[in-house]
Short mmCIF file of C-alpha atoms in Angstrom, two decimals:
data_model
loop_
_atom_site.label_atom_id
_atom_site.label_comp_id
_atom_site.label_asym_id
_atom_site.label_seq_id
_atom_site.Cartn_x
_atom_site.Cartn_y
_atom_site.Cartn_z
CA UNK A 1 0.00 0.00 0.00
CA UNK A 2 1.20 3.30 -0.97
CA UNK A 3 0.58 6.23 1.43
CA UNK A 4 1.11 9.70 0.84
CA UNK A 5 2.99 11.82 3.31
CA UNK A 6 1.03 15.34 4.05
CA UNK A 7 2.65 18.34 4.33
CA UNK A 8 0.07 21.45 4.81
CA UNK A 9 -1.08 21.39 8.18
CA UNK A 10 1.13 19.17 9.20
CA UNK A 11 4.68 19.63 11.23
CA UNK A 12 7.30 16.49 10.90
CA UNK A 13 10.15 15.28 13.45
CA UNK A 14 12.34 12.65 11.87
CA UNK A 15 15.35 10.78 13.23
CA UNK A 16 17.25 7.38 14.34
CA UNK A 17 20.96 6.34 13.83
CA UNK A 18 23.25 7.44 11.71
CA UNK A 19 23.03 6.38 8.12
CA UNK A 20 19.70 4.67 8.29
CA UNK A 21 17.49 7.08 6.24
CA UNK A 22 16.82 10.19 8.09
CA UNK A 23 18.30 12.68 5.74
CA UNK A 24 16.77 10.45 2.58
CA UNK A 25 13.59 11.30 4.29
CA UNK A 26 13.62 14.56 4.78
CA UNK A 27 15.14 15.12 1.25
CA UNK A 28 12.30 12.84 -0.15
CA UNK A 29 9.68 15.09 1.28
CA UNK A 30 11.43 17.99 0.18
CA UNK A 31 11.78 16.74 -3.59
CA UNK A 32 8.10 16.93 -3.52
CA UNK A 33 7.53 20.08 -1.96
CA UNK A 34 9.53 21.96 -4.59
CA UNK A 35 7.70 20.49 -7.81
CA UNK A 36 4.80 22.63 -6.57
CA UNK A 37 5.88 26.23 -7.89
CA UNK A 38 4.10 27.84 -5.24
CA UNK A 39 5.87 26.21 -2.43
CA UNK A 40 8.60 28.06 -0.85
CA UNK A 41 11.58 25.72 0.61
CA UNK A 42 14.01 26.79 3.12
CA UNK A 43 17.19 24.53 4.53
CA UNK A 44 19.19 24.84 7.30
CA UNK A 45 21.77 21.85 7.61
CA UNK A 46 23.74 22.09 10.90
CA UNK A 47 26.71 19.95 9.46
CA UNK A 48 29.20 20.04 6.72
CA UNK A 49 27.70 17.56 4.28
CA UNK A 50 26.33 17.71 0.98
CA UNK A 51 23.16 16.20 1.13
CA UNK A 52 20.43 19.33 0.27
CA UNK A 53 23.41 20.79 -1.93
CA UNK A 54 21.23 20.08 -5.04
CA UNK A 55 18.35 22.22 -3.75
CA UNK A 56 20.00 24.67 -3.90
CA UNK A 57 18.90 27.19 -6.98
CA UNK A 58 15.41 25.85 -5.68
CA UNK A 59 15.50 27.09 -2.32
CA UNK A 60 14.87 30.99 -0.88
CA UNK A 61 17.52 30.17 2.18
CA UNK A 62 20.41 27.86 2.59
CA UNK A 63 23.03 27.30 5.08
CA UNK A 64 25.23 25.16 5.70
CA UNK A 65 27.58 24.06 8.34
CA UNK A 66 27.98 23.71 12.55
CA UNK A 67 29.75 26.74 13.52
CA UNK A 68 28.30 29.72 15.36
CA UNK A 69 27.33 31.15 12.55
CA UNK A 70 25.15 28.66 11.08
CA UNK A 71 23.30 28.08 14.14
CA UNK A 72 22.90 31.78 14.73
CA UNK A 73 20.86 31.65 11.07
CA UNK A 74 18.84 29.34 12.15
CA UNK A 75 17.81 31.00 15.32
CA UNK A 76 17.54 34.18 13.21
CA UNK A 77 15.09 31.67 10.97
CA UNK A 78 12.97 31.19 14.44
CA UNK A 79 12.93 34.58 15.12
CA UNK A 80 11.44 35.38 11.67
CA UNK A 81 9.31 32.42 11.62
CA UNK A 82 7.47 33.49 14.91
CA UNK A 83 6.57 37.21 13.37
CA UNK A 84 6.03 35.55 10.34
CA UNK A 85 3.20 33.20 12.19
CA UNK A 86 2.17 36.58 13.83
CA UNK A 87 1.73 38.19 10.70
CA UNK A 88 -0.18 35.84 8.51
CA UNK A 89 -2.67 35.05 11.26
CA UNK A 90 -3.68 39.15 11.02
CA UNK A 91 -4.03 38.49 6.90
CA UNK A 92 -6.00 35.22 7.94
CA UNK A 93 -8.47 37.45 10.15
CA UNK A 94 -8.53 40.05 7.46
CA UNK A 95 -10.19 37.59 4.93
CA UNK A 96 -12.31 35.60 7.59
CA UNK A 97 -10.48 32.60 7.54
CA UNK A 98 -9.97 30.05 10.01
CA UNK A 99 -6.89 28.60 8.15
CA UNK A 100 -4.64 29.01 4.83
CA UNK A 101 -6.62 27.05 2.15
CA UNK A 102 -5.39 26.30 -1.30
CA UNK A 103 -7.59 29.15 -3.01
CA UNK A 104 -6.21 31.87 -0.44
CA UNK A 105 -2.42 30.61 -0.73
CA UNK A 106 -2.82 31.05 -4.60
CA UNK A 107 -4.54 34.61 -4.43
CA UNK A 108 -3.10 35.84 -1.61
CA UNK A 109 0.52 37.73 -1.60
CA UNK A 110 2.30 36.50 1.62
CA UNK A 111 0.33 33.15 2.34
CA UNK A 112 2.16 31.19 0.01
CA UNK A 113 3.37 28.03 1.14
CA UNK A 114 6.25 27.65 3.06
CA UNK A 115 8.39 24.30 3.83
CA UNK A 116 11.78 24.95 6.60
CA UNK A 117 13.57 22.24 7.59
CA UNK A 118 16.20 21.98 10.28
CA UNK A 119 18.78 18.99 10.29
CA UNK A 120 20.89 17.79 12.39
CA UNK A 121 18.27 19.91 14.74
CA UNK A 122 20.29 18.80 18.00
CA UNK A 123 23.38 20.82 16.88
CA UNK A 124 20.69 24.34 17.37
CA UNK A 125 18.83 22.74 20.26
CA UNK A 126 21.96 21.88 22.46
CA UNK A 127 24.10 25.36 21.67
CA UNK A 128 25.29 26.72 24.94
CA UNK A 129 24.19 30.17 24.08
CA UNK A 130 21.46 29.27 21.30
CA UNK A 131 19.54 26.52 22.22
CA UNK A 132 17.19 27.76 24.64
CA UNK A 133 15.62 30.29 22.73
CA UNK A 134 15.71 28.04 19.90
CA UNK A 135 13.80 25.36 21.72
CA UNK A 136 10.98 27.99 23.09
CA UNK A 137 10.62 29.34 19.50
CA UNK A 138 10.57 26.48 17.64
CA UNK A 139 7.72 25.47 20.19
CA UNK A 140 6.12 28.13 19.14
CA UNK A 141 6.35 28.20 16.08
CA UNK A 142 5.15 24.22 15.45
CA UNK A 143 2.06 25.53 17.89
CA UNK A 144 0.91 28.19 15.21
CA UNK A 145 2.05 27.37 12.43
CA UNK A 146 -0.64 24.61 11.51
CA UNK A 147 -3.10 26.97 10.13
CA UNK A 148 -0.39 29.11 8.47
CA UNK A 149 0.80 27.36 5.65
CA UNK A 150 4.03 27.22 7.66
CA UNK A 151 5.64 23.39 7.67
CA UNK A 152 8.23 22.73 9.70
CA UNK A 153 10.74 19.65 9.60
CA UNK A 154 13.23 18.58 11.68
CA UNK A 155 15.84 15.92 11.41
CA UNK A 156 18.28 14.44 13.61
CA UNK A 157 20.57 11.46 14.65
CA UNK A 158 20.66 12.16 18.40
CA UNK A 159 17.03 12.15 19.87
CA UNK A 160 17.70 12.64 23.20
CA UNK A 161 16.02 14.16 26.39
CA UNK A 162 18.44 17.24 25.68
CA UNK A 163 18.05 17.08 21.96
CA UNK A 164 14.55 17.60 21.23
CA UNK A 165 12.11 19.79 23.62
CA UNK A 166 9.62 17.26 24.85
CA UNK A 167 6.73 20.29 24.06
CA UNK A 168 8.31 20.02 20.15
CA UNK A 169 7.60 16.17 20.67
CA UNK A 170 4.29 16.72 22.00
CA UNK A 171 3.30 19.64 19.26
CA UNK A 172 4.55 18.09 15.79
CA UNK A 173 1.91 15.99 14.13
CA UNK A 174 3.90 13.49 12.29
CA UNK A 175 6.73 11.64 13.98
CA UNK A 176 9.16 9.60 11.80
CA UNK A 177 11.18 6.80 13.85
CA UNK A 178 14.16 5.03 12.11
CA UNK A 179 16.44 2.49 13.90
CA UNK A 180 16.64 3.84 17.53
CA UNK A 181 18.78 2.83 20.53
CA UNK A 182 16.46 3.38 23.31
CA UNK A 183 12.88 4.36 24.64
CA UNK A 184 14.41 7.90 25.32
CA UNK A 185 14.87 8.20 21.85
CA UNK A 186 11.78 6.06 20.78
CA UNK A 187 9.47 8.68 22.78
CA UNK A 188 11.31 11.56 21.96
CA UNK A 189 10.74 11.65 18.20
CA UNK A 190 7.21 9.51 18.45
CA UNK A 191 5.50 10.63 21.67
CA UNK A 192 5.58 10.18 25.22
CA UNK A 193 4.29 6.38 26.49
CA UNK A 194 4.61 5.12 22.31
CA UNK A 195 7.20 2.74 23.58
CA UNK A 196 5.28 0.86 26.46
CA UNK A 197 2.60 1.04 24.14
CA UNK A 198 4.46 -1.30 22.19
CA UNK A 199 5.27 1.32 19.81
CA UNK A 200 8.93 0.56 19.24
CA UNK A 201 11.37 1.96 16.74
CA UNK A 202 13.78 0.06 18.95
CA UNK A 203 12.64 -3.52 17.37
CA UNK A 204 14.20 -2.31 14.05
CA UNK A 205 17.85 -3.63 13.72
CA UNK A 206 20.44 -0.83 12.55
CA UNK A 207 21.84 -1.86 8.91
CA UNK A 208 19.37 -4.66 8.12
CA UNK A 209 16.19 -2.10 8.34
CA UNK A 210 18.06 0.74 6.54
CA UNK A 211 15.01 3.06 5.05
CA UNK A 212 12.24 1.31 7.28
CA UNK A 213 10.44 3.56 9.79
CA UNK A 214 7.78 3.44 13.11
CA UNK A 215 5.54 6.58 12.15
CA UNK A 216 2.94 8.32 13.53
CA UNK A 217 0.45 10.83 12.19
CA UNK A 218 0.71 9.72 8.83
CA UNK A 219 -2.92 7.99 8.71
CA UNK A 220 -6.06 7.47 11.48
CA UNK A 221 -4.19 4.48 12.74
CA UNK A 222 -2.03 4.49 15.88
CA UNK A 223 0.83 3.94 14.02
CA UNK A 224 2.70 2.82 10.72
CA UNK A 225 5.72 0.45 10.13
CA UNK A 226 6.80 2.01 6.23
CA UNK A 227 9.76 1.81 3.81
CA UNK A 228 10.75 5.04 2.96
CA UNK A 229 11.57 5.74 -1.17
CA UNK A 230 15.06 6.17 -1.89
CA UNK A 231 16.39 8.80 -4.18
CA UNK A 232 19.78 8.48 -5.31
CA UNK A 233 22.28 10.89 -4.05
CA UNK A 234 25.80 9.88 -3.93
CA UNK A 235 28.58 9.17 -5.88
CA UNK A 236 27.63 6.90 -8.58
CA UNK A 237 24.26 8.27 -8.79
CA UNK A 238 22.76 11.87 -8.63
CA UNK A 239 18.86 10.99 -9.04
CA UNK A 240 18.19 14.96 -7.15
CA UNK A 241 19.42 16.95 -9.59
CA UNK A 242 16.96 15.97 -12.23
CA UNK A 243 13.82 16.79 -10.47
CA UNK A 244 15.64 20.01 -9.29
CA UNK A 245 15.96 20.63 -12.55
CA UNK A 246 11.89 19.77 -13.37
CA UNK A 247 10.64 22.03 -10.52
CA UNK A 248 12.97 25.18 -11.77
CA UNK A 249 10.79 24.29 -15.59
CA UNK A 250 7.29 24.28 -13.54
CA UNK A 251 8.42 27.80 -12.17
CA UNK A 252 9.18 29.17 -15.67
CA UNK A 253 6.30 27.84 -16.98
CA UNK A 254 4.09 28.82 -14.87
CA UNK A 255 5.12 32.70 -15.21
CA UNK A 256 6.74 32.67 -11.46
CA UNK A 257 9.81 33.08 -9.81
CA UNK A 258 11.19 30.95 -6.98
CA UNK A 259 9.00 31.82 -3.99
CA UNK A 260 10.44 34.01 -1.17
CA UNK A 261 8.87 36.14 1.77
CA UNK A 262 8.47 39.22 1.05
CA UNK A 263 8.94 40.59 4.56
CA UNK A 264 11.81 38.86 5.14
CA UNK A 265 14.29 42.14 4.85
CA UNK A 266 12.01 44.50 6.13
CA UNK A 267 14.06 44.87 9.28
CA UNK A 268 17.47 43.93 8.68
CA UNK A 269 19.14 47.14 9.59
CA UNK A 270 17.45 47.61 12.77
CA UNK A 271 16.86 44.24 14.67
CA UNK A 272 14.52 44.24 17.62
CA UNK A 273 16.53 43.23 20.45
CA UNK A 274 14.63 41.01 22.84
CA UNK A 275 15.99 41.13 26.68
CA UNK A 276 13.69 38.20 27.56
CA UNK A 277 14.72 36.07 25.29
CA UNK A 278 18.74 36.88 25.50
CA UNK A 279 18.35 36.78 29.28
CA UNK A 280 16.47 33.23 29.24
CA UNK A 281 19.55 32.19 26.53
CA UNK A 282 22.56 32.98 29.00
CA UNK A 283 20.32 31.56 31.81
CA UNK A 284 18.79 28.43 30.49
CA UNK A 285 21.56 25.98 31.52
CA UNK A 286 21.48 26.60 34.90
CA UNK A 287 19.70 27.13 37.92
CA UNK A 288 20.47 30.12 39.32
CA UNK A 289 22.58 32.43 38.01
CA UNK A 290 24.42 35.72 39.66
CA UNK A 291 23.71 38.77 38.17
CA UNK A 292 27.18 39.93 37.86
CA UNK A 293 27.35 36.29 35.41
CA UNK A 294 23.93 37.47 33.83
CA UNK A 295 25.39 40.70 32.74
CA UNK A 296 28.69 39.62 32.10
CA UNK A 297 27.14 36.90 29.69
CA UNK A 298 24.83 39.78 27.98
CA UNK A 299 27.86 41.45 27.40
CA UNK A 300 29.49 38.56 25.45
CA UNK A 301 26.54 37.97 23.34
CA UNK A 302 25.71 41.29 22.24
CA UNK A 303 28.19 44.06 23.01
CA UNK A 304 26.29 46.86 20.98
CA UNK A 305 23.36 45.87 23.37
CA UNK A 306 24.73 45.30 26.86
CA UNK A 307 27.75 46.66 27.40
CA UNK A 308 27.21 49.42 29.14
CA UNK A 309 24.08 47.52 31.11
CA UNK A 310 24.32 47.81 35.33
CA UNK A 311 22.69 45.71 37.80
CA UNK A 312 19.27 48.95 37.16
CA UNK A 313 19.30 48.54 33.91
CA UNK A 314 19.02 44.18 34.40
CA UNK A 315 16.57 44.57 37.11
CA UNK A 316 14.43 46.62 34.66
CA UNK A 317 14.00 44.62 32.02
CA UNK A 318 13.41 41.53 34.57
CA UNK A 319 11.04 43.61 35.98
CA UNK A 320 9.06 44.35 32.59
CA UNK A 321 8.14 40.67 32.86
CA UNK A 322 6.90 40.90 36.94
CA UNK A 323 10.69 39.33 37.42
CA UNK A 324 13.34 39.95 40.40
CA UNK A 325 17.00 39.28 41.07
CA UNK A 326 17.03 37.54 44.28
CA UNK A 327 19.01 36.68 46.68
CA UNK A 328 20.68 33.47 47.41
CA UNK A 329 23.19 32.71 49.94
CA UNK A 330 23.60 36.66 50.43
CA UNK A 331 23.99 36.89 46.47
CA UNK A 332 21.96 38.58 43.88
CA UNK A 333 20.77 35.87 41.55
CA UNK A 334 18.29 35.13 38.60
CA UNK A 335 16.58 31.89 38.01
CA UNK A 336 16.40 30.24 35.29
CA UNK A 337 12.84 28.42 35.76
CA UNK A 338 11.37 31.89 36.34
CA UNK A 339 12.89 33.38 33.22
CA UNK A 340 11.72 30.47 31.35
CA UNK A 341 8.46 30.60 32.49
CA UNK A 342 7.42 34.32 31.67
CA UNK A 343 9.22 34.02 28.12
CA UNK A 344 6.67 31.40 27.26
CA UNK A 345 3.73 32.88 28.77
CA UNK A 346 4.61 36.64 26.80
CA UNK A 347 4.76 34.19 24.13
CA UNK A 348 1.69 32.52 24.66
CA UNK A 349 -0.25 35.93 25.09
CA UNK A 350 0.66 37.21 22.20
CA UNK A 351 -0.85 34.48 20.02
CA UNK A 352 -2.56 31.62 22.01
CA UNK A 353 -5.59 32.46 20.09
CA UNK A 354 -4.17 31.00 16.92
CA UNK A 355 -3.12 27.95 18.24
#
């Protein structure tokens, strides 16, 4: 039996060992995203390998590697993608609409729609000074995005408690389970309790299964056991490249260009700073923190910013939120659970109504 993967409405989480079909996935799903012309694709691969490299003419943003600088785009992707969420749900209100349908993506200028994907996701979600804000906006963002035309996909090799936010586990529809070593990992990319449900990407043996997945949200049922297709990327064969080529033709031909956001400069040379967030992000990895750290840390991340911040200038934008520096064994500190918690309820309020 064939089945057909959905994308609109739908958010995916993919992963298992190395080398047993992850990537292929992902790239699969992509491959048919991009023969629609008005699909707009965007790739963030947090490694230094080739495997979206053909995409590339196809696709409105590509990076490439694990350095700072690569994860710092995709946070800057989050960042975007949570206005963008904002944004389109105002356009979606403006034409009555409960959600993005075919008709309004086609007639619509800024509700096109829009495929990210994020792989080797663990690399963003584990960063000592990234990953915190990346794992409260890519919560988010999976929350709203449903009804936005917004699909997001992430891939990775190393689902682990720290790797993937258990809210991202709980919020994306369709999970995609290759060989894994564990229930930890099991749970973390299908849902919580799939494994003692008997649920078990861990009964698939590493090598022998290669391309064979546990799914879930792909049909009605509880789950699927499915053999992924395999197109050819490697050296011998270059079966991406073709179809590339085929869904740069259906643009042409269909009077288009390749899709982009049109927004997606508007600020560029004035960035919103956000103190929550950057606070929460030099926080996140610890308990308590002292303030002298807090502002130290600040400093490090953005110098333009916080440089010239004092203890006033912290305890301000704490208390913007209804937050305090206090004191712990006779020294000023800020914790982490509290930061945490107002960044997703500001978060919430501003657009728990789309959800």
């Amino acid at each position: 039996q064939l089945l057909t993967a959905p994308i609109l409405e739908r958010n995916y989480l993919i992963g298992g060992r190395p080398g047993q079909g992850k990537t292929s996935a992902g790239r699969t799903l992509c491959l048919g995203c991009v023969l629609d012309p008005t699909v707009e694709v965007r790739v963030y691969v947090f490694a230094t390998n080739p495997d979206f490299d053909p995409f590339t003419p196809r696709l409105s943003a590509y990076v490439k590697g694990d350095e700072d600088d690569a994860i710092a785009a995709g946070l800057a992707e989050l960042r975007q993608l949570r206005d963008e969420v904002t944004r389109r749900g105002v356009l979606l209100e403006r034409y009555g609409a409960a959600k993005i349908t075919r008709t309004l993506a086609s007639t619509v200028a800024g509700l096109h729609p829009k495929v990210v994907i994020f792989d080797e996701c663990h690399e963003m979600f584990e960063h000592p000074t990234y990953g915190g804000e990346a794992g409260v906006l890519a919560i988010k963002v999976v929350k709203k995005a449903r009804k936005c035309g917004i699909t997001l996909i992430f891939l990775t090799q190393s689902p682990t408690a720290a790797s993937i936010p258990r809210d991202l586990t709980r919020n994306c529809s369709n999970g995609v389970a290759f060989s894994v070593a564990d229930q930890v990992a099991n749970d973390g990319l299908l849902g919580s309790g799939k494994y003692h449900q008997g649920i078990r990407a861990t009964e698939l043996r590493a090598g022998e299964d290669r391309g064979t997945a546990v799914t879930v949200g792909l049909t009605a049922n509880q789950f699927e056991l499915v053999n992924t297709f395999y197109v050819a990327f490697d050296e011998d064969r270059d079966e991406v490249s073709p179809v590339i080529t085929r869904a740069l033709a259906l643009i042409e031909e269909s009077g288009l260009t390749v899709p982009v956001t049109d927004a997606e400069t508007d600020d560029e040379d004035e960035p919103t700073v956000d103190h929550l967030a950057d606070i929460h992000a030099v926080v996140c990895r610890q308990t308590r923190v002292r303030t002298k750290v807090v502002l130290r840390a600040l400093a490090e991340r953005n110098p333009d910013e916080y440089k010239e911040w004092s203890f006033q200038d912290l305890a301000e934008a704490l208390a913007e939120h209804g937050l305090l520096a206090r004191k712990y064994n006779g020294t000023m500190v800020v914790r982490s659970a509290e930061v945490a918690h107002a960044l997703t309820e500001r978060d919430e309020d501003e657009g728990d109504g789309d959800v």
